[in-house]
mmCIF file of C-alpha atoms in Angstrom:
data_model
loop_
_atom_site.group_PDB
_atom_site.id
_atom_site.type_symbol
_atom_site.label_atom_id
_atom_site.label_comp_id
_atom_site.label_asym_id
_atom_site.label_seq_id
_atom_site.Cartn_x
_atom_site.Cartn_y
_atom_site.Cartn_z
ATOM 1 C CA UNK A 1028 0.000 0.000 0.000
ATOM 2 C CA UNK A 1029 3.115 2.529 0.474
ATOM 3 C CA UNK A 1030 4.689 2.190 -2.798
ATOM 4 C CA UNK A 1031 0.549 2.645 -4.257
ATOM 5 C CA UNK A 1032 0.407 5.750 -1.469
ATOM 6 C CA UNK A 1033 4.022 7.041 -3.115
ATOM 7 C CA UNK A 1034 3.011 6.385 -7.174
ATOM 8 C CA UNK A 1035 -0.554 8.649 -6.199
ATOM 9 C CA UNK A 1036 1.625 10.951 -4.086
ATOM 10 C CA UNK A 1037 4.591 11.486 -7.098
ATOM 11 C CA UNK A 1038 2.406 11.189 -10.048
ATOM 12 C CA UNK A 1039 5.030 8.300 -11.520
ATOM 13 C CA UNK A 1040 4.946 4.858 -11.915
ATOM 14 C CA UNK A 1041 8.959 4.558 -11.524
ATOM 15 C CA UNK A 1042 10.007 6.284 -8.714
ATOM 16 C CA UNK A 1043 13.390 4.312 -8.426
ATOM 17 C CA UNK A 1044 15.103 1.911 -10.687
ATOM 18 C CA UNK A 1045 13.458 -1.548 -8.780
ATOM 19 C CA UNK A 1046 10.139 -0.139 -9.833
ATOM 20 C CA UNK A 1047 11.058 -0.616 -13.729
ATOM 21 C CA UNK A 1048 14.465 -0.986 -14.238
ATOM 22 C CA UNK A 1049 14.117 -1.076 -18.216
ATOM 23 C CA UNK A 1050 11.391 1.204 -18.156
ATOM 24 C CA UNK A 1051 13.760 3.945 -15.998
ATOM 25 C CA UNK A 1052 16.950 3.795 -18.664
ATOM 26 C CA UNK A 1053 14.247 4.141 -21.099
ATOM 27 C CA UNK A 1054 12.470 7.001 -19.518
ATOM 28 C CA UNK A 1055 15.988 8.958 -18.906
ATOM 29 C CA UNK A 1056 16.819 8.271 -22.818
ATOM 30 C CA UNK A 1057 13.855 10.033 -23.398
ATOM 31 C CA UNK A 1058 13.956 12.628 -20.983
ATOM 32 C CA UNK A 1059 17.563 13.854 -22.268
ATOM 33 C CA UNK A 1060 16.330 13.409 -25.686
ATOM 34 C CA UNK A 1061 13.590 15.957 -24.795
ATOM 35 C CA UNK A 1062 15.735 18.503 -22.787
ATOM 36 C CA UNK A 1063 18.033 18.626 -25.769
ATOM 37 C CA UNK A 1064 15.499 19.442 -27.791
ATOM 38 C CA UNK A 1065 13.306 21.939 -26.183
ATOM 39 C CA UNK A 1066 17.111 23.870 -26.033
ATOM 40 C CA UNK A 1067 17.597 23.367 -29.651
ATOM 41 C CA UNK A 1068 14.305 25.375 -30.520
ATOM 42 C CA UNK A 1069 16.043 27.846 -28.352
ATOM 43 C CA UNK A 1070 18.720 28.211 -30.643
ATOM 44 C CA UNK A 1071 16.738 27.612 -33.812
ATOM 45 C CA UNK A 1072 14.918 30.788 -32.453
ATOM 46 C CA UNK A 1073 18.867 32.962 -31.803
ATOM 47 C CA UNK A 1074 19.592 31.955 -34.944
ATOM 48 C CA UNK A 1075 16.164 33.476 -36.709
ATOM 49 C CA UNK A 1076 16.508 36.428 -34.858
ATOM 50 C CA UNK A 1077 20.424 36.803 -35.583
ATOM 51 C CA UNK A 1078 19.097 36.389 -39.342
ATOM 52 C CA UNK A 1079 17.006 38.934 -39.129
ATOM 53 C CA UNK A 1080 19.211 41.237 -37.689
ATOM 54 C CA UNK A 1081 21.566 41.022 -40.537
ATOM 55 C CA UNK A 1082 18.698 41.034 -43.112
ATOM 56 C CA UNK A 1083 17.451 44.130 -41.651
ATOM 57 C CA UNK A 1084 21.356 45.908 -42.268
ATOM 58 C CA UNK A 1085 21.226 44.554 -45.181
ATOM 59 C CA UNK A 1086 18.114 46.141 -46.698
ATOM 60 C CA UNK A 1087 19.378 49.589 -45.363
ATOM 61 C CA UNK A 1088 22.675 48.949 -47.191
ATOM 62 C CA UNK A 1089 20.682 48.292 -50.436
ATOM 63 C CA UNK A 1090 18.803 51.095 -50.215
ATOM 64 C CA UNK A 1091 22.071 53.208 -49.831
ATOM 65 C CA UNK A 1092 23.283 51.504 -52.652
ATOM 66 C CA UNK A 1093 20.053 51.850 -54.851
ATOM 67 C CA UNK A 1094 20.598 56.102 -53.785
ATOM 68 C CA UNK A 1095 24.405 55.972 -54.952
ATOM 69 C CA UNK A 1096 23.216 54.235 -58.099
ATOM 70 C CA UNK A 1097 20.740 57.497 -58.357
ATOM 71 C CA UNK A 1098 23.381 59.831 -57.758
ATOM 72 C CA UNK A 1099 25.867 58.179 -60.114
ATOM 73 C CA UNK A 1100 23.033 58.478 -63.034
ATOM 74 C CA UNK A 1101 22.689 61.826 -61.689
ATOM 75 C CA UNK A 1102 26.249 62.681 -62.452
ATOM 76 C CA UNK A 1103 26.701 60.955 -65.764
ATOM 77 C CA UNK A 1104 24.876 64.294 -67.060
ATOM 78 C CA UNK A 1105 26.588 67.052 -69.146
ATOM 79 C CA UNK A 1106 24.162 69.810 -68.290
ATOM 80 C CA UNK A 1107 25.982 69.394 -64.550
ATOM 81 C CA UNK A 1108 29.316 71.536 -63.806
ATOM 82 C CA UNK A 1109 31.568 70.743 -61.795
ATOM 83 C CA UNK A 1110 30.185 72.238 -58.506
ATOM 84 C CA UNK A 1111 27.396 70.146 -59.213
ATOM 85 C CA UNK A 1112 28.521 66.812 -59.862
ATOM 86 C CA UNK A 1113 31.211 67.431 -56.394
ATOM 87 C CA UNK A 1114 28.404 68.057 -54.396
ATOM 88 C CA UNK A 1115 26.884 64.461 -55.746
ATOM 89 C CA UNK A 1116 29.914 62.700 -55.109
ATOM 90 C CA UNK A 1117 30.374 64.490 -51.657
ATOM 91 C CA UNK A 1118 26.679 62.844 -50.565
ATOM 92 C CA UNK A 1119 28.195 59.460 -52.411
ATOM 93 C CA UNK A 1120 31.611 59.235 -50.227
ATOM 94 C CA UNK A 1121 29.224 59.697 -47.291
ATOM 95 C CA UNK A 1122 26.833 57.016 -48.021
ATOM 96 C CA UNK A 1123 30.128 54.617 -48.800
ATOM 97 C CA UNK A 1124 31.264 55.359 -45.370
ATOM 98 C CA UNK A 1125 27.809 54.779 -43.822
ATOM 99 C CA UNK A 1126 27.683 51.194 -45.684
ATOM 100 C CA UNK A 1127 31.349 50.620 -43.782
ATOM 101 C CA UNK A 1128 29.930 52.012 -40.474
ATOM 102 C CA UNK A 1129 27.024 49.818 -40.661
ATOM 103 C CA UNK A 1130 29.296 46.447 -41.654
ATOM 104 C CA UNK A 1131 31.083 47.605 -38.554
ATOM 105 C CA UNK A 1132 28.563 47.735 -36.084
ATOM 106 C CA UNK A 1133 25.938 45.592 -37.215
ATOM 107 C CA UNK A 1134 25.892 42.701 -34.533
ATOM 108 C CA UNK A 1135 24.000 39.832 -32.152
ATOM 109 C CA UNK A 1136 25.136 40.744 -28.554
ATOM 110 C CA UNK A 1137 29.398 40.353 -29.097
ATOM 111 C CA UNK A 1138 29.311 38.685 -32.498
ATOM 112 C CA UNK A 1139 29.364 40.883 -35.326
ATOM 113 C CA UNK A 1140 27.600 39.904 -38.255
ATOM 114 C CA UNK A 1141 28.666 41.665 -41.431
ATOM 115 C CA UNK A 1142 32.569 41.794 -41.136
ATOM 116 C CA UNK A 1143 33.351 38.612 -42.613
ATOM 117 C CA UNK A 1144 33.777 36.711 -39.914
ATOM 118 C CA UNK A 1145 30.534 35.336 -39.088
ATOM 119 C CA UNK A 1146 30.128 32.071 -40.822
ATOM 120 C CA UNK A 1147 34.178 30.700 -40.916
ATOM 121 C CA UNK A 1148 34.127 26.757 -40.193
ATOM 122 C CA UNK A 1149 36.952 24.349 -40.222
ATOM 123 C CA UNK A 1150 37.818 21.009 -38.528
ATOM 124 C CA UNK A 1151 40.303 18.456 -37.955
ATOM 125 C CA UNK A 1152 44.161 18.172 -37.933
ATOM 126 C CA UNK A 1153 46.837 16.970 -39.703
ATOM 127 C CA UNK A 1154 45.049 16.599 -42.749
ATOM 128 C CA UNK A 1155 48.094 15.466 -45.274
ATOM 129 C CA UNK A 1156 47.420 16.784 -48.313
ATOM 130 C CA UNK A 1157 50.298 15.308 -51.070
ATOM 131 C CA UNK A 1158 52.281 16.956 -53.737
ATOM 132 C CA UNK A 1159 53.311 16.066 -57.313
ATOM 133 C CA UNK A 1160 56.479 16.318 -58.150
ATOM 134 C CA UNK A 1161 57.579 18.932 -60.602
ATOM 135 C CA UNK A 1162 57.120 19.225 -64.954
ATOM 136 C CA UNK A 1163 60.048 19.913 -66.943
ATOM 137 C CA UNK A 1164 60.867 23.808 -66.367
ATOM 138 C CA UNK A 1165 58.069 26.382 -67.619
ATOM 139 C CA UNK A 1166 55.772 23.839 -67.784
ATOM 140 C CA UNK A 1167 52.058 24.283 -65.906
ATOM 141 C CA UNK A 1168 52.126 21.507 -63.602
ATOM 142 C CA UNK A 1169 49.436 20.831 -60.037
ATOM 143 C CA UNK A 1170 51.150 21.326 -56.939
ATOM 144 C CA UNK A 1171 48.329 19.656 -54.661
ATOM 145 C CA UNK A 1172 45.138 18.913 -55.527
ATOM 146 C CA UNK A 1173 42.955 16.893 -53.078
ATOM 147 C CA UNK A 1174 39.744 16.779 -51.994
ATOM 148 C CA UNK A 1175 40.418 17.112 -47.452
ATOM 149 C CA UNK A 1176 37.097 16.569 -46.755
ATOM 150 C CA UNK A 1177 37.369 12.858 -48.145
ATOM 151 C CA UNK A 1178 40.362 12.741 -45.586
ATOM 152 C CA UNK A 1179 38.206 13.818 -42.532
ATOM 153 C CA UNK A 1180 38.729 17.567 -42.890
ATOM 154 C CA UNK A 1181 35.927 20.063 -43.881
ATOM 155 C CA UNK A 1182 36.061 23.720 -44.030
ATOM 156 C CA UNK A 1183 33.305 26.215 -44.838
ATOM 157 C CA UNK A 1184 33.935 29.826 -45.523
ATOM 158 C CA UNK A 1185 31.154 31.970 -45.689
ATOM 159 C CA UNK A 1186 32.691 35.290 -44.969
ATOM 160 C CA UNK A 1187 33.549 37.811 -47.614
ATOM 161 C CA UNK A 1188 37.110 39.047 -46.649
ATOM 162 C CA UNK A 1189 39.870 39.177 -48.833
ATOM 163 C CA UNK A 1190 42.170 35.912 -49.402
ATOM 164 C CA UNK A 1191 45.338 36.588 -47.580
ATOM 165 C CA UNK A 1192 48.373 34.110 -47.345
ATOM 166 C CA UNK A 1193 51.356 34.354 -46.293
ATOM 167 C CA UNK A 1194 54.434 32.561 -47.330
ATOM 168 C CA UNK A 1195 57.807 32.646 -45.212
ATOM 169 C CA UNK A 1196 60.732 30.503 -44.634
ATOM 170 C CA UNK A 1197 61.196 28.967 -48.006
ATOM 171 C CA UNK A 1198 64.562 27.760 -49.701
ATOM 172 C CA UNK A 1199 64.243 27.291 -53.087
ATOM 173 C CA UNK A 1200 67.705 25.940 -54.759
ATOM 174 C CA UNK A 1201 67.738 25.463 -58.652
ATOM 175 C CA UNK A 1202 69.298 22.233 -60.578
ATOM 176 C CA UNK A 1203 73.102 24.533 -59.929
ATOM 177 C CA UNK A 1204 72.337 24.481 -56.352
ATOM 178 C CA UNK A 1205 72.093 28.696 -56.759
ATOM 179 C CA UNK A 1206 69.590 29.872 -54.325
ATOM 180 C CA UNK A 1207 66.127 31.067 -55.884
ATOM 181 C CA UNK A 1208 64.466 34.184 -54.595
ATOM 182 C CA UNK A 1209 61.767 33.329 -52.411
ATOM 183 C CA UNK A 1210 59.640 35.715 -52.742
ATOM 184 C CA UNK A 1211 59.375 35.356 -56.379
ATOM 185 C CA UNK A 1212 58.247 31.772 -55.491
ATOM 186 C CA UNK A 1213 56.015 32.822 -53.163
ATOM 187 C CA UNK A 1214 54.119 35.212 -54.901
ATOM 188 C CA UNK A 1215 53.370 32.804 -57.270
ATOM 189 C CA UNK A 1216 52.121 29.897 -55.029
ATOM 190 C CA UNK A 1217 49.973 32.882 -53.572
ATOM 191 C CA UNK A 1218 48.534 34.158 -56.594
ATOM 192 C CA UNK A 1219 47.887 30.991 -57.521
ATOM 193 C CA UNK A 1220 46.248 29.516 -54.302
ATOM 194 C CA UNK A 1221 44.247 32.904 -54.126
ATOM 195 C CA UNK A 1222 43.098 32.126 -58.072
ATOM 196 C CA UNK A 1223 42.021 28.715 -56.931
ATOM 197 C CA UNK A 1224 40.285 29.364 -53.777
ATOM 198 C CA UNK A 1225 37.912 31.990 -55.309
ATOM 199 C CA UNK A 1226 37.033 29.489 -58.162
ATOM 200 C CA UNK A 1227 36.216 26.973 -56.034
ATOM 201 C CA UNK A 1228 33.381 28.896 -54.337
ATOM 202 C CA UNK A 1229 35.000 28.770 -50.690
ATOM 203 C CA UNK A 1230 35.486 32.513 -51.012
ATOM 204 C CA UNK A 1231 37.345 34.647 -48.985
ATOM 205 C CA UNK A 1232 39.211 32.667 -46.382
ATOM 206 C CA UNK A 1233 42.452 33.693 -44.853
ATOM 207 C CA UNK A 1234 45.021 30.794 -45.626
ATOM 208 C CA UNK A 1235 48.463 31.192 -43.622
ATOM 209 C CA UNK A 1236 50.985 28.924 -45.230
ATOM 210 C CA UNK A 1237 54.287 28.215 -44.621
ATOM 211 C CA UNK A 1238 56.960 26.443 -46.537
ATOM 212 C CA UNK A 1239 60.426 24.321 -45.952
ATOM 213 C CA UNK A 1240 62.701 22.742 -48.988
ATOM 214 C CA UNK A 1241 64.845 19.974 -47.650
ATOM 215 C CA UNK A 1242 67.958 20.367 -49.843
ATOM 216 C CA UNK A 1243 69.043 16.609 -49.552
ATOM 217 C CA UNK A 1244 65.769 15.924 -51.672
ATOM 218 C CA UNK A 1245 64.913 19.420 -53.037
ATOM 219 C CA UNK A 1246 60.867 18.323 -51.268
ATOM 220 C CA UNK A 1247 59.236 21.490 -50.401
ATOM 221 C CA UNK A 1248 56.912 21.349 -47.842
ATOM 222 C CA UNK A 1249 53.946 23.839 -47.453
ATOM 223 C CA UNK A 1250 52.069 23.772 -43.947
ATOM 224 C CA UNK A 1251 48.642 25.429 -44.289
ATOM 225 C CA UNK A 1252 46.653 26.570 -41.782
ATOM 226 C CA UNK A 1253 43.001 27.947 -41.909
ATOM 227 C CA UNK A 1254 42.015 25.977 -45.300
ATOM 228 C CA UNK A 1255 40.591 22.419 -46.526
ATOM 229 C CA UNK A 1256 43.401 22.433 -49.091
ATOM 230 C CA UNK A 1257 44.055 24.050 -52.302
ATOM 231 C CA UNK A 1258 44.362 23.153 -55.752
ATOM 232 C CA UNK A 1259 46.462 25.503 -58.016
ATOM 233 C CA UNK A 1260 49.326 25.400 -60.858
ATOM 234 C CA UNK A 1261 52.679 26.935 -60.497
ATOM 235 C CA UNK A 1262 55.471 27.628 -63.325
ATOM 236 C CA UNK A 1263 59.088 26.832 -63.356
ATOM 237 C CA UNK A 1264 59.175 26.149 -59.645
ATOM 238 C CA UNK A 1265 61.091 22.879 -59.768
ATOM 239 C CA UNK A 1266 59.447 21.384 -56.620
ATOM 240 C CA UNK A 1267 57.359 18.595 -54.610
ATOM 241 C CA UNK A 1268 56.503 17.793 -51.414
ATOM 242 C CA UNK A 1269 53.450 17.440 -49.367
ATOM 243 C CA UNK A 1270 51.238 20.126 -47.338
ATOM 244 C CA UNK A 1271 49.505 19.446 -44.101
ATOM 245 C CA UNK A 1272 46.278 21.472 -43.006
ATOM 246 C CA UNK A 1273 45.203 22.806 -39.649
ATOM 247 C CA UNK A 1274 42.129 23.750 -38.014
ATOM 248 C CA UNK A 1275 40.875 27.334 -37.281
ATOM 249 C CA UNK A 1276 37.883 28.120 -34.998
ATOM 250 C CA UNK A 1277 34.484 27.381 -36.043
ATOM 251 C CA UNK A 1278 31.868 29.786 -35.842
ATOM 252 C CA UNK A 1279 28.081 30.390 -37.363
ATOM 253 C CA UNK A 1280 26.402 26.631 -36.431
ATOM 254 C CA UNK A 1281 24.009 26.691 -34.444
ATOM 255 C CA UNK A 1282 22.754 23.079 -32.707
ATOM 256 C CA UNK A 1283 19.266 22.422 -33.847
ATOM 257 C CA UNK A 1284 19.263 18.876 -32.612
ATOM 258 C CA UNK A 1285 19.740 16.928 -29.436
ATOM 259 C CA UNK A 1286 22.724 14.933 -30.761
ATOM 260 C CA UNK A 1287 25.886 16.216 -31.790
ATOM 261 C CA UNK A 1288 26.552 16.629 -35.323
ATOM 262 C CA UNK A 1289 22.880 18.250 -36.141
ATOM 263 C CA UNK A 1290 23.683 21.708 -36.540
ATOM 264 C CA UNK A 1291 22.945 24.105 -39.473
ATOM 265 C CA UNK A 1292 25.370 26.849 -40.575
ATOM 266 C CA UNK A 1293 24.904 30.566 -41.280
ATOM 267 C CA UNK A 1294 27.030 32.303 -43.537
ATOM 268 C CA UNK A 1295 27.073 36.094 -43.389
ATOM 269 C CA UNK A 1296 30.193 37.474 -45.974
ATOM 270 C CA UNK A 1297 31.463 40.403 -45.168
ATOM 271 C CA UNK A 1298 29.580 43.249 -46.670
ATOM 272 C CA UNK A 1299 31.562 46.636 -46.749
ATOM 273 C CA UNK A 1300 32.414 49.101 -49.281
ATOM 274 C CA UNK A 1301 35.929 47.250 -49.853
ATOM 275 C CA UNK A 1302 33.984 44.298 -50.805
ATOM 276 C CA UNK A 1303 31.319 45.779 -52.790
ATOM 277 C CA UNK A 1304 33.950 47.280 -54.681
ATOM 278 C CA UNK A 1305 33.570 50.995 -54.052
ATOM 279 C CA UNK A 1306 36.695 52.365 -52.526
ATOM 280 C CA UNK A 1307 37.611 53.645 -55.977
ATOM 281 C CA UNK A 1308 34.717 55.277 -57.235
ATOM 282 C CA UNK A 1309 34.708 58.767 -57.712
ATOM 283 C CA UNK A 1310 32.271 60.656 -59.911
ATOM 284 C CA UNK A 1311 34.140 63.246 -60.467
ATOM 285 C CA UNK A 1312 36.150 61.313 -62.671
ATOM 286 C CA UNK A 1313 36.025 62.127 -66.667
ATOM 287 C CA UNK A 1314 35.653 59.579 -69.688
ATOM 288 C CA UNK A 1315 39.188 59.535 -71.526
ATOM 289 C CA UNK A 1316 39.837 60.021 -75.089
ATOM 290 C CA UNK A 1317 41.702 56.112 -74.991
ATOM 291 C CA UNK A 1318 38.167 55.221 -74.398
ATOM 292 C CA UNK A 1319 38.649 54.892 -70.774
ATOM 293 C CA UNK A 1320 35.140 55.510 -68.832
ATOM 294 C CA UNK A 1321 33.455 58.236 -66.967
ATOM 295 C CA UNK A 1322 33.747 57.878 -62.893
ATOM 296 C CA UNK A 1323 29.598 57.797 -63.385
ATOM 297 C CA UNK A 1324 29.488 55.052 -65.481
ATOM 298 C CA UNK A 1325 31.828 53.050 -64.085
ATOM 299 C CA UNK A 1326 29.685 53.586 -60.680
ATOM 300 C CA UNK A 1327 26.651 52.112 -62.381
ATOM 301 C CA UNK A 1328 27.881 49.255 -63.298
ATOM 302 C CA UNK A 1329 29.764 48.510 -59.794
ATOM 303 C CA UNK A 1330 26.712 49.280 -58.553
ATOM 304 C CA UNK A 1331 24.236 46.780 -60.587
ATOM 305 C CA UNK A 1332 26.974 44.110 -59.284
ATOM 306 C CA UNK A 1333 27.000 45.531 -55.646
ATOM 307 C CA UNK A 1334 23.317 45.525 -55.457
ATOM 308 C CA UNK A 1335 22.625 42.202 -56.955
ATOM 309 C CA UNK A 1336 25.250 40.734 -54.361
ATOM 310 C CA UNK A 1337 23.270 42.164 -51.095
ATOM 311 C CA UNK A 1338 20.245 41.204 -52.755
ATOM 312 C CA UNK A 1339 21.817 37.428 -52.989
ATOM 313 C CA UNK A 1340 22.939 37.593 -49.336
ATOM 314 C CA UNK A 1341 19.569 38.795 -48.618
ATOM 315 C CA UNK A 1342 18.001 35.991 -50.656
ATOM 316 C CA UNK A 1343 20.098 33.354 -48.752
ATOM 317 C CA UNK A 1344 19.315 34.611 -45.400
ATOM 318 C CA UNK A 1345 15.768 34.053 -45.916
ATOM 319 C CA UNK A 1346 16.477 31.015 -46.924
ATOM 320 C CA UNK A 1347 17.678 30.351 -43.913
ATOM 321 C CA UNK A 1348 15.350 31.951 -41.554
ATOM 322 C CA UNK A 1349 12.271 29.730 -43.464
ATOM 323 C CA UNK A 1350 14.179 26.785 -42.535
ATOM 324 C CA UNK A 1351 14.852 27.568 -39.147
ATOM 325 C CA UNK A 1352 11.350 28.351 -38.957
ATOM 326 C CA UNK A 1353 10.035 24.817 -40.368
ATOM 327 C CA UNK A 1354 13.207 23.624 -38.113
ATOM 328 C CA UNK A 1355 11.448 25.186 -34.901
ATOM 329 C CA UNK A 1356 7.769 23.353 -36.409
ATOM 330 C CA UNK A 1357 9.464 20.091 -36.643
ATOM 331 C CA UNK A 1358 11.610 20.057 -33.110
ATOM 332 C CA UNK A 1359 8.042 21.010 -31.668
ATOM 333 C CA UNK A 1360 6.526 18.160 -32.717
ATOM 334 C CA UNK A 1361 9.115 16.175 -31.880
ATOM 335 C CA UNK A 1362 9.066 17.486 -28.478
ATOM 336 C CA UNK A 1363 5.833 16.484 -28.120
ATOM 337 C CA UNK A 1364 5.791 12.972 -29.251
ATOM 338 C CA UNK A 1365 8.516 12.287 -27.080
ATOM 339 C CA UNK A 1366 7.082 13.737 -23.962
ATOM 340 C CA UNK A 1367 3.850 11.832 -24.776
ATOM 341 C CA UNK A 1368 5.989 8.229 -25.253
ATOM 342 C CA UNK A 1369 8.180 9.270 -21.601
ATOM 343 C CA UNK A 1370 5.152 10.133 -19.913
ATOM 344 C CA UNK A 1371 3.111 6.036 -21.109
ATOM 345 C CA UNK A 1372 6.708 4.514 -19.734
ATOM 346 C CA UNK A 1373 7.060 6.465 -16.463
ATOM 347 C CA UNK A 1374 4.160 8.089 -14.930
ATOM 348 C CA UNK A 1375 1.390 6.588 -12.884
ATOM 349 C CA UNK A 1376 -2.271 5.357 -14.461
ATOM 350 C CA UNK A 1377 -3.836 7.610 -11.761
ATOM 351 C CA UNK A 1378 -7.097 5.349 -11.995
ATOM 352 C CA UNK A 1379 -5.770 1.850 -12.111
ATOM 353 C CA UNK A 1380 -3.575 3.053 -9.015
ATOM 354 C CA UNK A 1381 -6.532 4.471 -7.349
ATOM 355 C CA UNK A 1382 -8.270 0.896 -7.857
ATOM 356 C CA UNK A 1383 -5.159 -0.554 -6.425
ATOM 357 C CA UNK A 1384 -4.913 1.251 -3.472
ATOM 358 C CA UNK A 1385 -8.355 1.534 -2.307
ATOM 359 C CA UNK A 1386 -8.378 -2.463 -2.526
ATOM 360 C CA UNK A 1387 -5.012 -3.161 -0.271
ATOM 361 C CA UNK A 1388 -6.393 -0.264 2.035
ATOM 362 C CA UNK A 1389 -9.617 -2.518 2.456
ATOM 363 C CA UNK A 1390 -8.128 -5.562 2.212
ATOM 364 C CA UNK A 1391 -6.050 -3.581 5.689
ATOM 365 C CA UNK A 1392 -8.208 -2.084 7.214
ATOM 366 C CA UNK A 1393 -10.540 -6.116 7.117
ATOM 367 C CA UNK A 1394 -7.673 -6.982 8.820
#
């Protein structure tokens, strides 16, 4: 009659693991199960509202943008003076550095959002990625080209910065055993590397490499750090060797599951007037006899591309929020099933308890 008296009392049929012991480790499966979920809507809900803080910069960039487009058209006029077309291009420099303040600032509590670093992922270490040896001199030849992820190393770069790498440390010694110039090599490998990153859609990440030639075997060995892995060609560098990739931090998942491993990336590019591509505009600037174009035109056009860009980002982000959103629908559901299947394994049948206990207290009290 206690343990009836404690099931009523508590509400559960398992109070401790001798009441069910299969039916507790299955309870407490499903109990974690739920907790990590009900925190995953959590962060399916950050992450909507981090979208839409970025979407909403985003549309006051474009509209900044669709007013320097107006102003550019505005200047590509000959009826305008000089006074005129100044005072446009004045109101156009401002607007530029408005789009960089905004980039700046824009942010989710401490993470900014539209610098270029929101969105950088990469795992694993000591990837080996392995080199080719060398085609006759001047002759295109691939100095690494491998897929890392297929070797347990991914990387996603969604920012928008510019591809920097640097190169130091390297030897290179030609078939005389004269020492090369390095950083004629190096410019090279970084052009190239640079080339092939951009092409391969992984935009913008910042690849630190560093290189060794052991002169016993003439190998040069790149170490790269911050990057799946590259794939480029090089000229006349008379070398081989092997390059092993690092990890850099990861940043812009967000766990939307109750396991590890279900998480779903955002990817924010940086979005400033470097990247849009209007440091250099000035329209001011006059159309030159060699056919060279007016600083007006020239806007236009970088301005059709810069728009179009936000507008992508834009288009992407929403993306993204209406699949956090059906994300948020689905983890619900889930929540609820599971809460519904913990509740049949653990807590009490209130009436068939009731039955039971009123009998053993009679069955007592007859004596």
């Amino acid at each position: 009659m206690s343990k009836s008296l404690e099931k009523l009392s508590s509400g559960f049929r398992i109070n401790r693991a001798s009441d069910d012991a299969a039916g507790l480790s299955i309870s407490e499966g499903l109990r974690s199960q739920t907790g990590g979920l009900k925190v995953a809507v959590r962060n399916a809900q950050d992450a909507i509202s981090v979208v839409q803080t970025a979407e909403g910069a985003l549309n006051e960039t474009t509209s900044m943008l669709q007013r320097m487009r107006d102003l550019a058209v505005q200047a590509n006029n000959a009826s305008l003076d000089d006074s005129a077309k100044k005072a446009a291009n004045a109101e156009f420099t401002q607007l530029a550095a408005e789009i960089d303040r905004v980039s700046d600032t824009t942010a989710f509590g401490k993470s900014k959002l539209l610098d270029g670093n929101f969105g950088m992922a990469a795992s694993s270490t000591g990837t080996t990625i392995a080199g080719t040896p060398a085609n006759p001199p001047n002759e295109p030849y691939p100095t690494s080209n491998s897929p890392v992820s297929s070797s347990g190393m991914t990387i996603t770069s969604l920012g928008g910065k510019a591809v920097s790498i640097n190169i130091a440390d390297v030897t290179l010694t030609d078939s005389k055993g004269d020492t090369l110039a390095p950083q004629a090599a190096a410019a090279k490998v970084n052009d190239a590397i640079a080339a092939a990153l951009r092409d391969s859609g992984n935009g913008d990440v910042t690849l630190e490499v560093s290189a060794s030639v052991d002169k016993a075997t003439g190998d040069l060995t790149f170490s790269a750090s911050g990057t799946t892995g590259f794939e480029f060609t090089a000229s006349d560098l008379g070398i081989s060797g092997a390059s092993t990739a690092n990890s850099k931090a990861v940043a812009g998942n967000f766990q939307i599951g109750a396991n590890s491993g279900e998480t779903l990336a955002v990817g924010i590019r940086a979005v400033n007037s470097t990247t849009l591509g209007l440091n250099s505009l000035d329209l001011t600037k006059l159309a030159t006899t060699t056919g060279g174009k007016s600083g007006a035109t020239e806007a236009m056009e970088v301005l059709d591309t810069a728009i179009q860009q936000v507008s992508d980002d834009r288009a992407k982000l929403g993306a993204s929020q209406n699949r956090f959103e059906h994300t948020i629908n689905n983890l619900n559901v889930s929540v609820e099933n599971l809460s519904a299947s913990e509740s049949r394994i653990r807590d009490t049948d209130m009436a068939q308890e009731m039955v039971q206990f009123t009998r053993n207290q009679i069955l007592t009290q007859a004596g």
